[in-house]
PDB file of C-alpha atoms in Angstrom:
ATOM      1  CA  MET A   1     147.295  -7.242  19.249  1.00 64.00           C
ATOM      2  CA  ARG A   2     145.421  -4.266  17.861  1.00 82.00           C
ATOM      3  CA  LEU A   3     144.758  -1.639  20.530  1.00 84.00           C
ATOM      4  CA  ARG A   4     141.512  -0.749  18.804  1.00 85.00           C
ATOM      5  CA  ASP A   5     140.185  -4.244  19.549  1.00 87.00           C
ATOM      6  CA  HIS A   6     140.681  -3.626  23.264  1.00 89.00           C
ATOM      7  CA  ALA A   7     139.922   0.094  23.399  1.00 91.00           C
ATOM      8  CA  LEU A   8     137.023  -0.232  25.863  1.00 89.00           C
ATOM      9  CA  SER A   9     139.001  -2.024  28.574  1.00 91.00           C
ATOM     10  CA  ILE A  10     142.088   0.129  27.967  1.00 92.00           C
ATOM     11  CA  ALA A  11     140.076   3.353  28.232  1.00 94.00           C
ATOM     12  CA  PHE A  12     138.482   2.315  31.514  1.00 92.00           C
ATOM     13  CA  ALA A  13     141.791   1.058  32.918  1.00 93.00           C
ATOM     14  CA  ALA A  14     143.392   4.409  32.104  1.00 95.00           C
ATOM     15  CA  ALA A  15     140.466   6.325  33.604  1.00 96.00           C
ATOM     16  CA  PHE A  16     140.715   4.163  36.729  1.00 94.00           C
ATOM     17  CA  VAL A  17     144.415   4.934  37.175  1.00 96.00           C
ATOM     18  CA  VAL A  18     143.852   8.668  36.672  1.00 97.00           C
ATOM     19  CA  THR A  19     140.968   8.852  39.143  1.00 96.00           C
ATOM     20  CA  LEU A  20     142.778   6.712  41.734  1.00 95.00           C
ATOM     21  CA  ALA A  21     145.804   8.995  41.472  1.00 96.00           C
ATOM     22  CA  GLY A  22     143.544  12.042  41.784  1.00 96.00           C
ATOM     23  CA  GLN A  23     141.874  10.545  44.846  1.00 95.00           C
ATOM     24  CA  SER A  24     145.263   9.948  46.455  1.00 95.00           C
ATOM     25  CA  VAL A  25     146.305  13.583  45.974  1.00 96.00           C
ATOM     26  CA  ALA A  26     142.990  15.080  47.081  1.00 96.00           C
ATOM     27  CA  GLY A  27     142.821  12.654  49.982  1.00 93.00           C
ATOM     28  CA  LEU A  28     146.351  13.567  51.079  1.00 95.00           C
ATOM     29  CA  LEU A  29     145.479  17.282  51.138  1.00 95.00           C
ATOM     30  CA  ALA A  30     142.288  16.649  53.105  1.00 94.00           C
ATOM     31  CA  TYR A  31     144.103  14.335  55.524  1.00 92.00           C
ATOM     32  CA  ASN A  32     146.878  16.843  56.207  1.00 94.00           C
ATOM     33  CA  GLU A  33     144.342  19.639  56.718  1.00 92.00           C
ATOM     34  CA  GLU A  34     142.545  17.510  59.303  1.00 87.00           C
ATOM     35  CA  GLN A  35     145.827  16.600  60.993  1.00 86.00           C
ATOM     36  CA  THR A  36     146.783  20.273  61.224  1.00 89.00           C
ATOM     37  CA  ALA A  37     143.394  21.113  62.725  1.00 86.00           C
ATOM     38  CA  HIS A  38     144.048  18.538  65.459  1.00 79.00           C
ATOM     39  CA  GLY A  39     147.616  19.706  66.039  1.00 82.00           C
ATOM     40  CA  ALA A  40     149.013  16.443  64.674  1.00 82.00           C
ATOM     41  CA  PRO A  41     151.819  16.010  62.099  1.00 87.00           C
ATOM     42  CA  GLY A  42     150.944  15.490  58.448  1.00 88.00           C
ATOM     43  CA  THR A  43     152.401  12.919  56.100  1.00 92.00           C
ATOM     44  CA  ASP A  44     153.780  12.635  52.586  1.00 93.00           C
ATOM     45  CA  TRP A  45     152.063  11.031  49.580  1.00 95.00           C
ATOM     46  CA  PHE A  46     153.580   7.574  50.027  1.00 95.00           C
ATOM     47  CA  GLY A  47     152.775   7.589  53.708  1.00 94.00           C
ATOM     48  CA  PHE A  48     149.165   8.448  52.913  1.00 94.00           C
ATOM     49  CA  VAL A  49     148.554   5.867  50.164  1.00 94.00           C
ATOM     50  CA  THR A  50     149.897   3.137  52.451  1.00 94.00           C
ATOM     51  CA  SER A  51     147.792   4.311  55.381  1.00 94.00           C
ATOM     52  CA  SER A  52     144.538   2.814  56.609  1.00 93.00           C
ATOM     53  CA  ASP A  53     142.771   6.128  55.895  1.00 92.00           C
ATOM     54  CA  PHE A  54     143.382   5.756  52.167  1.00 94.00           C
ATOM     55  CA  VAL A  55     142.951   1.979  52.040  1.00 95.00           C
ATOM     56  CA  VAL A  56     139.564   1.999  53.778  1.00 93.00           C
ATOM     57  CA  ASP A  57     138.141   4.570  51.349  1.00 92.00           C
ATOM     58  CA  VAL A  58     139.350   2.590  48.334  1.00 94.00           C
ATOM     59  CA  ALA A  59     138.264  -0.791  49.692  1.00 94.00           C
ATOM     60  CA  GLU A  60     134.754   0.312  50.642  1.00 92.00           C
ATOM     61  CA  ASN A  61     134.169   1.533  47.094  1.00 92.00           C
ATOM     62  CA  TRP A  62     135.612  -1.579  45.503  1.00 94.00           C
ATOM     63  CA  GLN A  63     133.555  -3.966  47.609  1.00 94.00           C
ATOM     64  CA  SER A  64     130.306  -2.204  46.759  1.00 93.00           C
ATOM     65  CA  GLU A  65     131.093  -2.211  43.044  1.00 93.00           C
ATOM     66  CA  TYR A  66     131.892  -5.912  42.986  1.00 95.00           C
ATOM     67  CA  LEU A  67     128.849  -6.704  45.116  1.00 94.00           C
ATOM     68  CA  GLN A  68     126.745  -4.840  42.560  1.00 94.00           C
ATOM     69  CA  PHE A  69     128.000  -6.964  39.679  1.00 92.00           C
ATOM     70  CA  PHE A  70     127.928 -10.178  41.729  1.00 94.00           C
ATOM     71  CA  LEU A  71     124.236  -9.669  42.532  1.00 94.00           C
ATOM     72  CA  PHE A  72     123.356  -8.494  39.030  1.00 93.00           C
ATOM     73  CA  ILE A  73     125.035 -11.453  37.322  1.00 93.00           C
ATOM     74  CA  LEU A  74     123.343 -13.893  39.722  1.00 94.00           C
ATOM     75  CA  ALA A  75     119.939 -12.207  39.475  1.00 93.00           C
ATOM     76  CA  THR A  76     119.914 -12.203  35.663  1.00 92.00           C
ATOM     77  CA  VAL A  77     120.222 -15.998  35.635  1.00 93.00           C
ATOM     78  CA  TRP A  78     116.790 -16.393  37.195  1.00 93.00           C
ATOM     79  CA  LEU A  79     115.042 -13.024  36.933  1.00 92.00           C
ATOM     80  CA  VAL A  80     113.934 -11.165  33.800  1.00 91.00           C
ATOM     81  CA  GLN A  81     112.749  -7.677  32.968  1.00 91.00           C
ATOM     82  CA  ARG A  82     110.590  -7.478  29.869  1.00 90.00           C
ATOM     83  CA  GLY A  83     111.897  -4.883  27.436  1.00 89.00           C
ATOM     84  CA  SER A  84     115.313  -4.347  29.004  1.00 90.00           C
ATOM     85  CA  PRO A  85     118.502  -5.156  27.055  1.00 88.00           C
ATOM     86  CA  GLU A  86     120.065  -5.971  30.433  1.00 88.00           C
ATOM     87  CA  SER A  87     117.788  -9.013  30.718  1.00 88.00           C
ATOM     88  CA  LYS A  88     117.124 -12.264  28.925  1.00 87.00           C
ATOM     89  CA  LYS A  89     113.684 -12.493  27.360  1.00 86.00           C
ATOM     90  CA  PRO A  90     110.854 -13.907  29.503  1.00 88.00           C
ATOM     91  CA  GLY A  91     110.850 -17.689  29.320  1.00 88.00           C
ATOM     92  CA  ASP A  92     114.629 -17.987  29.130  1.00 87.00           C
ATOM     93  CA  GLU A  93     115.162 -17.986  32.901  1.00 91.00           C
ATOM     94  CA  GLY A  94     117.599 -20.502  34.317  1.00 91.00           C
ATOM     95  CA  LEU A  95     120.989 -21.998  33.512  1.00 89.00           C
ATOM     96  CA  GLY A  96     120.187 -23.069  29.951  1.00 87.00           C
ATOM     97  CA  SER A  97     120.851 -26.449  28.359  1.00 87.00           C
ATOM     98  CA  ASP A  98     124.301 -27.818  27.568  1.00 87.00           C
ATOM     99  CA  GLU A  99     123.518 -27.317  23.892  1.00 87.00           C
ATOM    100  CA  GLU A 100     122.629 -23.656  24.405  1.00 86.00           C
ATOM    101  CA  GLN A 101     125.727 -23.100  26.540  1.00 87.00           C
ATOM    102  CA  ARG A 102     128.000 -25.040  24.144  1.00 89.00           C
ATOM    103  CA  VAL A 103     129.537 -27.201  26.847  1.00 86.00           C
ATOM    104  CA  GLY A 104     130.542 -30.866  27.024  1.00 86.00           C
ATOM    105  CA  ALA A 105     129.560 -32.772  23.916  1.00 87.00           C
ATOM    106  CA  HIS A 106     128.090 -29.572  22.452  1.00 88.00           C
ATOM    107  CA  ALA A 107     131.323 -27.577  22.721  1.00 84.00           C
ATOM    108  CA  ARG A 108     132.792 -26.271  19.490  1.00 89.00           C
ATOM    109  CA  ALA A 109     136.348 -26.474  18.219  1.00 88.00           C
ATOM    110  CA  ASN A 110     137.076 -22.922  19.383  1.00 89.00           C
ATOM    111  CA  SER A 111     135.339 -23.310  22.767  1.00 88.00           C
ATOM    112  CA  PRO A 112     137.531 -22.865  25.878  1.00 90.00           C
ATOM    113  CA  ALA A 113     139.139 -26.119  27.008  1.00 89.00           C
ATOM    114  CA  TRP A 114     137.292 -26.193  30.334  1.00 90.00           C
ATOM    115  CA  ALA A 115     133.951 -25.840  28.520  1.00 89.00           C
ATOM    116  CA  ARG A 116     134.690 -29.219  26.953  1.00 89.00           C
ATOM    117  CA  ALA A 117     135.803 -30.762  30.260  1.00 89.00           C
ATOM    118  CA  ASP A 118     133.627 -32.652  32.717  1.00 88.00           C
ATOM    119  CA  GLY A 119     133.105 -32.439  36.462  1.00 90.00           C
ATOM    120  CA  TRP A 120     134.502 -29.682  38.663  1.00 92.00           C
ATOM    121  CA  ARG A 121     136.425 -27.986  35.858  1.00 93.00           C
ATOM    122  CA  ARG A 122     133.294 -27.366  33.807  1.00 91.00           C
ATOM    123  CA  TRP A 123     131.388 -26.260  36.910  1.00 93.00           C
ATOM    124  CA  CYS A 124     134.151 -23.809  37.877  1.00 94.00           C
ATOM    125  CA  TYR A 125     134.377 -22.359  34.400  1.00 91.00           C
ATOM    126  CA  SER A 126     130.585 -22.201  34.064  1.00 93.00           C
ATOM    127  CA  ASN A 127     130.495 -20.060  37.212  1.00 93.00           C
ATOM    128  CA  SER A 128     133.911 -18.400  36.938  1.00 95.00           C
ATOM    129  CA  LEU A 129     132.570 -14.878  36.482  1.00 94.00           C
ATOM    130  CA  ILE A 130     130.414 -14.842  39.589  1.00 94.00           C
ATOM    131  CA  LEU A 131     133.074 -16.704  41.602  1.00 95.00           C
ATOM    132  CA  THR A 132     135.651 -14.058  40.718  1.00 95.00           C
ATOM    133  CA  MET A 133     133.307 -11.151  41.427  1.00 95.00           C
ATOM    134  CA  GLY A 134     132.332 -12.711  44.735  1.00 95.00           C
ATOM    135  CA  ALA A 135     135.947 -13.347  45.728  1.00 96.00           C
ATOM    136  CA  VAL A 136     136.983  -9.755  45.020  1.00 96.00           C
ATOM    137  CA  PHE A 137     133.947  -8.502  46.961  1.00 95.00           C
ATOM    138  CA  VAL A 138     134.779 -10.625  50.011  1.00 96.00           C
ATOM    139  CA  ALA A 139     138.469  -9.667  49.885  1.00 96.00           C
ATOM    140  CA  SER A 140     137.675  -5.947  49.534  1.00 95.00           C
ATOM    141  CA  TRP A 141     135.116  -6.089  52.328  1.00 94.00           C
ATOM    142  CA  GLY A 142     137.642  -7.810  54.575  1.00 94.00           C
ATOM    143  CA  ILE A 143     140.265  -5.175  53.819  1.00 95.00           C
ATOM    144  CA  GLN A 144     137.697  -2.464  54.515  1.00 94.00           C
ATOM    145  CA  ALA A 145     136.955  -4.058  57.897  1.00 94.00           C
ATOM    146  CA  LEU A 146     140.625  -4.249  58.900  1.00 95.00           C
ATOM    147  CA  ALA A 147     141.583  -0.781  57.667  1.00 94.00           C
ATOM    148  CA  GLY A 148     138.357   0.687  58.996  1.00 93.00           C
ATOM    149  CA  THR A 149     139.092  -0.684  62.452  1.00 95.00           C
ATOM    150  CA  THR A 150     142.478   1.035  62.449  1.00 94.00           C
ATOM    151  CA  VAL A 151     140.993   4.364  61.338  1.00 92.00           C
ATOM    152  CA  TYR A 152     138.148   4.092  63.828  1.00 93.00           C
ATOM    153  CA  ASN A 153     140.531   3.347  66.698  1.00 94.00           C
ATOM    154  CA  ALA A 154     142.725   6.301  65.745  1.00 89.00           C
ATOM    155  CA  ASP A 155     139.656   8.529  66.003  1.00 87.00           C
ATOM    156  CA  GLN A 156     138.741   6.897  69.307  1.00 89.00           C
ATOM    157  CA  ALA A 157     142.214   7.703  70.643  1.00 87.00           C
ATOM    158  CA  LEU A 158     141.865  11.357  69.628  1.00 80.00           C
ATOM    159  CA  HIS A 159     138.706  11.576  71.722  1.00 82.00           C
ATOM    160  CA  GLY A 160     140.077   9.614  74.662  1.00 86.00           C
ATOM    161  CA  GLN A 161     137.920   6.565  73.954  1.00 90.00           C
ATOM    162  CA  PRO A 162     139.026   2.902  74.195  1.00 92.00           C
ATOM    163  CA  PRO A 163     139.895   0.958  71.010  1.00 93.00           C
ATOM    164  CA  VAL A 164     137.644  -1.765  69.596  1.00 93.00           C
ATOM    165  CA  SER A 165     138.409  -5.153  68.065  1.00 94.00           C
ATOM    166  CA  VAL A 166     137.716  -6.013  64.421  1.00 94.00           C
ATOM    167  CA  GLY A 167     134.678  -8.019  65.524  1.00 93.00           C
ATOM    168  CA  GLU A 168     133.321  -5.081  67.504  1.00 94.00           C
ATOM    169  CA  TYR A 169     133.919  -2.748  64.579  1.00 94.00           C
ATOM    170  CA  LEU A 170     132.043  -5.093  62.228  1.00 94.00           C
ATOM    171  CA  VAL A 171     128.856  -4.573  64.237  1.00 94.00           C
ATOM    172  CA  SER A 172     129.390  -0.858  64.794  1.00 93.00           C
ATOM    173  CA  ALA A 173     127.300   1.937  63.318  1.00 92.00           C
ATOM    174  CA  ASP A 174     130.402   3.420  61.663  1.00 90.00           C
ATOM    175  CA  PHE A 175     131.093   0.252  59.661  1.00 92.00           C
ATOM    176  CA  TRP A 176     127.518  -0.203  58.497  1.00 94.00           C
ATOM    177  CA  ASN A 177     127.092   3.483  57.729  1.00 91.00           C
ATOM    178  CA  ARG A 178     130.123   3.280  55.427  1.00 88.00           C
ATOM    179  CA  THR A 179     128.909   0.011  53.899  1.00 92.00           C
ATOM    180  CA  LEU A 180     125.221   0.700  53.359  1.00 93.00           C
ATOM    181  CA  GLN A 181     125.692   4.156  51.847  1.00 90.00           C
ATOM    182  CA  ASN A 182     127.753   2.492  49.119  1.00 90.00           C
ATOM    183  CA  TRP A 183     125.443  -0.471  48.633  1.00 93.00           C
ATOM    184  CA  GLN A 184     122.308   1.609  48.211  1.00 93.00           C
ATOM    185  CA  SER A 185     123.891   3.803  45.549  1.00 91.00           C
ATOM    186  CA  GLU A 186     125.132   0.804  43.545  1.00 92.00           C
ATOM    187  CA  LEU A 187     121.768  -0.967  43.698  1.00 93.00           C
ATOM    188  CA  LEU A 188     119.997   2.229  42.651  1.00 93.00           C
ATOM    189  CA  ALA A 189     122.332   2.607  39.671  1.00 91.00           C
ATOM    190  CA  VAL A 190     121.779  -0.972  38.456  1.00 91.00           C
ATOM    191  CA  GLY A 191     118.027  -0.843  38.955  1.00 92.00           C
ATOM    192  CA  SER A 192     117.815   2.476  37.145  1.00 92.00           C
ATOM    193  CA  MET A 193     119.838   1.151  34.220  1.00 89.00           C
ATOM    194  CA  VAL A 194     117.549  -1.861  33.867  1.00 89.00           C
ATOM    195  CA  ALA A 195     114.418   0.293  33.950  1.00 91.00           C
ATOM    196  CA  PHE A 196     115.639   3.251  31.873  1.00 90.00           C
ATOM    197  CA  SER A 197     116.916   0.979  29.100  1.00 89.00           C
ATOM    198  CA  ILE A 198     113.385  -0.265  28.450  1.00 89.00           C
ATOM    199  CA  PHE A 199     112.241   3.126  27.168  1.00 90.00           C
ATOM    200  CA  LEU A 200     115.437   5.085  26.483  1.00 88.00           C
ATOM    201  CA  ARG A 201     118.076   4.487  23.794  1.00 88.00           C
ATOM    202  CA  GLN A 202     121.690   5.279  23.029  1.00 87.00           C
ATOM    203  CA  ARG A 203     122.438   4.774  19.378  1.00 84.00           C
ATOM    204  CA  GLY A 204     125.472   2.575  18.838  1.00 85.00           C
ATOM    205  CA  SER A 205     125.812   1.359  22.431  1.00 86.00           C
ATOM    206  CA  ALA A 206     125.943  -2.353  23.253  1.00 83.00           C
ATOM    207  CA  GLU A 207     123.987  -1.505  26.416  1.00 85.00           C
ATOM    208  CA  SER A 208     121.005  -0.215  24.437  1.00 85.00           C
ATOM    209  CA  LYS A 209     118.435  -1.746  22.138  1.00 84.00           C
ATOM    210  CA  PRO A 210     118.340  -0.449  18.548  1.00 82.00           C
ATOM    211  CA  VAL A 211     116.730   2.983  18.477  1.00 86.00           C
ATOM    212  CA  GLY A 212     113.688   1.701  16.605  1.00 87.00           C
ATOM    213  CA  ALA A 213     113.135  -1.432  18.726  1.00 85.00           C
ATOM    214  CA  PRO A 214     109.774  -1.630  20.515  1.00 86.00           C
ATOM    215  CA  HIS A 215     109.772  -0.896  24.239  1.00 86.00           C
ATOM    216  CA  HIS A 216     108.421  -4.318  25.211  1.00 84.00           C
ATOM    217  CA  VAL A 217     111.131  -6.463  23.590  1.00 81.00           C
ATOM    218  CA  SER A 218     114.663  -7.152  24.727  1.00 71.00           C
ATOM    219  CA  ALA A 219     117.766  -6.618  22.585  1.00 58.00           C
ATOM    220  CA  VAL A 220     117.843 -10.366  21.835  1.00 58.00           C
ATOM    221  CA  GLU A 221     114.232 -10.378  20.636  1.00 58.00           C
ATOM    222  CA  SER A 222     114.784  -7.287  18.458  1.00 51.00           C
ATOM    223  CA  GLU A 223     117.578  -8.905  16.410  1.00 53.00           C
TER     224      GLU A 223
END
């Protein structure tokens, strides 16, 4: 395997690890400062990264990111944006024919095995990307709910208030404040990318049309 062939995923994986580690250190310092302010004992790094305080912050970011891609992948099946390289060209909405998708009898020799299969296996593989994104979103959101309940109840205890159940936390203002502030930023980012890419260019990027392509055509139409 040539590393150069996988440089994009490797670079982002490395950046993810670095930023997650940085978050854990900065979060630990902030957590211990807050504990000191309340006259409570601090913790060490391992204690912090295994705590609900750290987990809830990580999970709420992950769930919003995977929701963003889940919605975007689903939306681009049926919706188009003329001129954006993030969209199919108008008229190509929908799932496409078996011939276009190279499945079943139209699969090629180098097509994945499940693209040649029938029934549930082809359906699963045909929707495997959105199924995976959706599963990670649901799992992350569930973890956020559980960890968030623990953090919320710890804060309740500090103020002499009674604890709440997971169900009660799911309908609380704290949960939805955490959730919606992440969702709105992700949706803004995706919408902006779709719109900006109609008129703006980045030479050499797979996310941009060729610099000289007309504004009104997609990347597919400009080839």
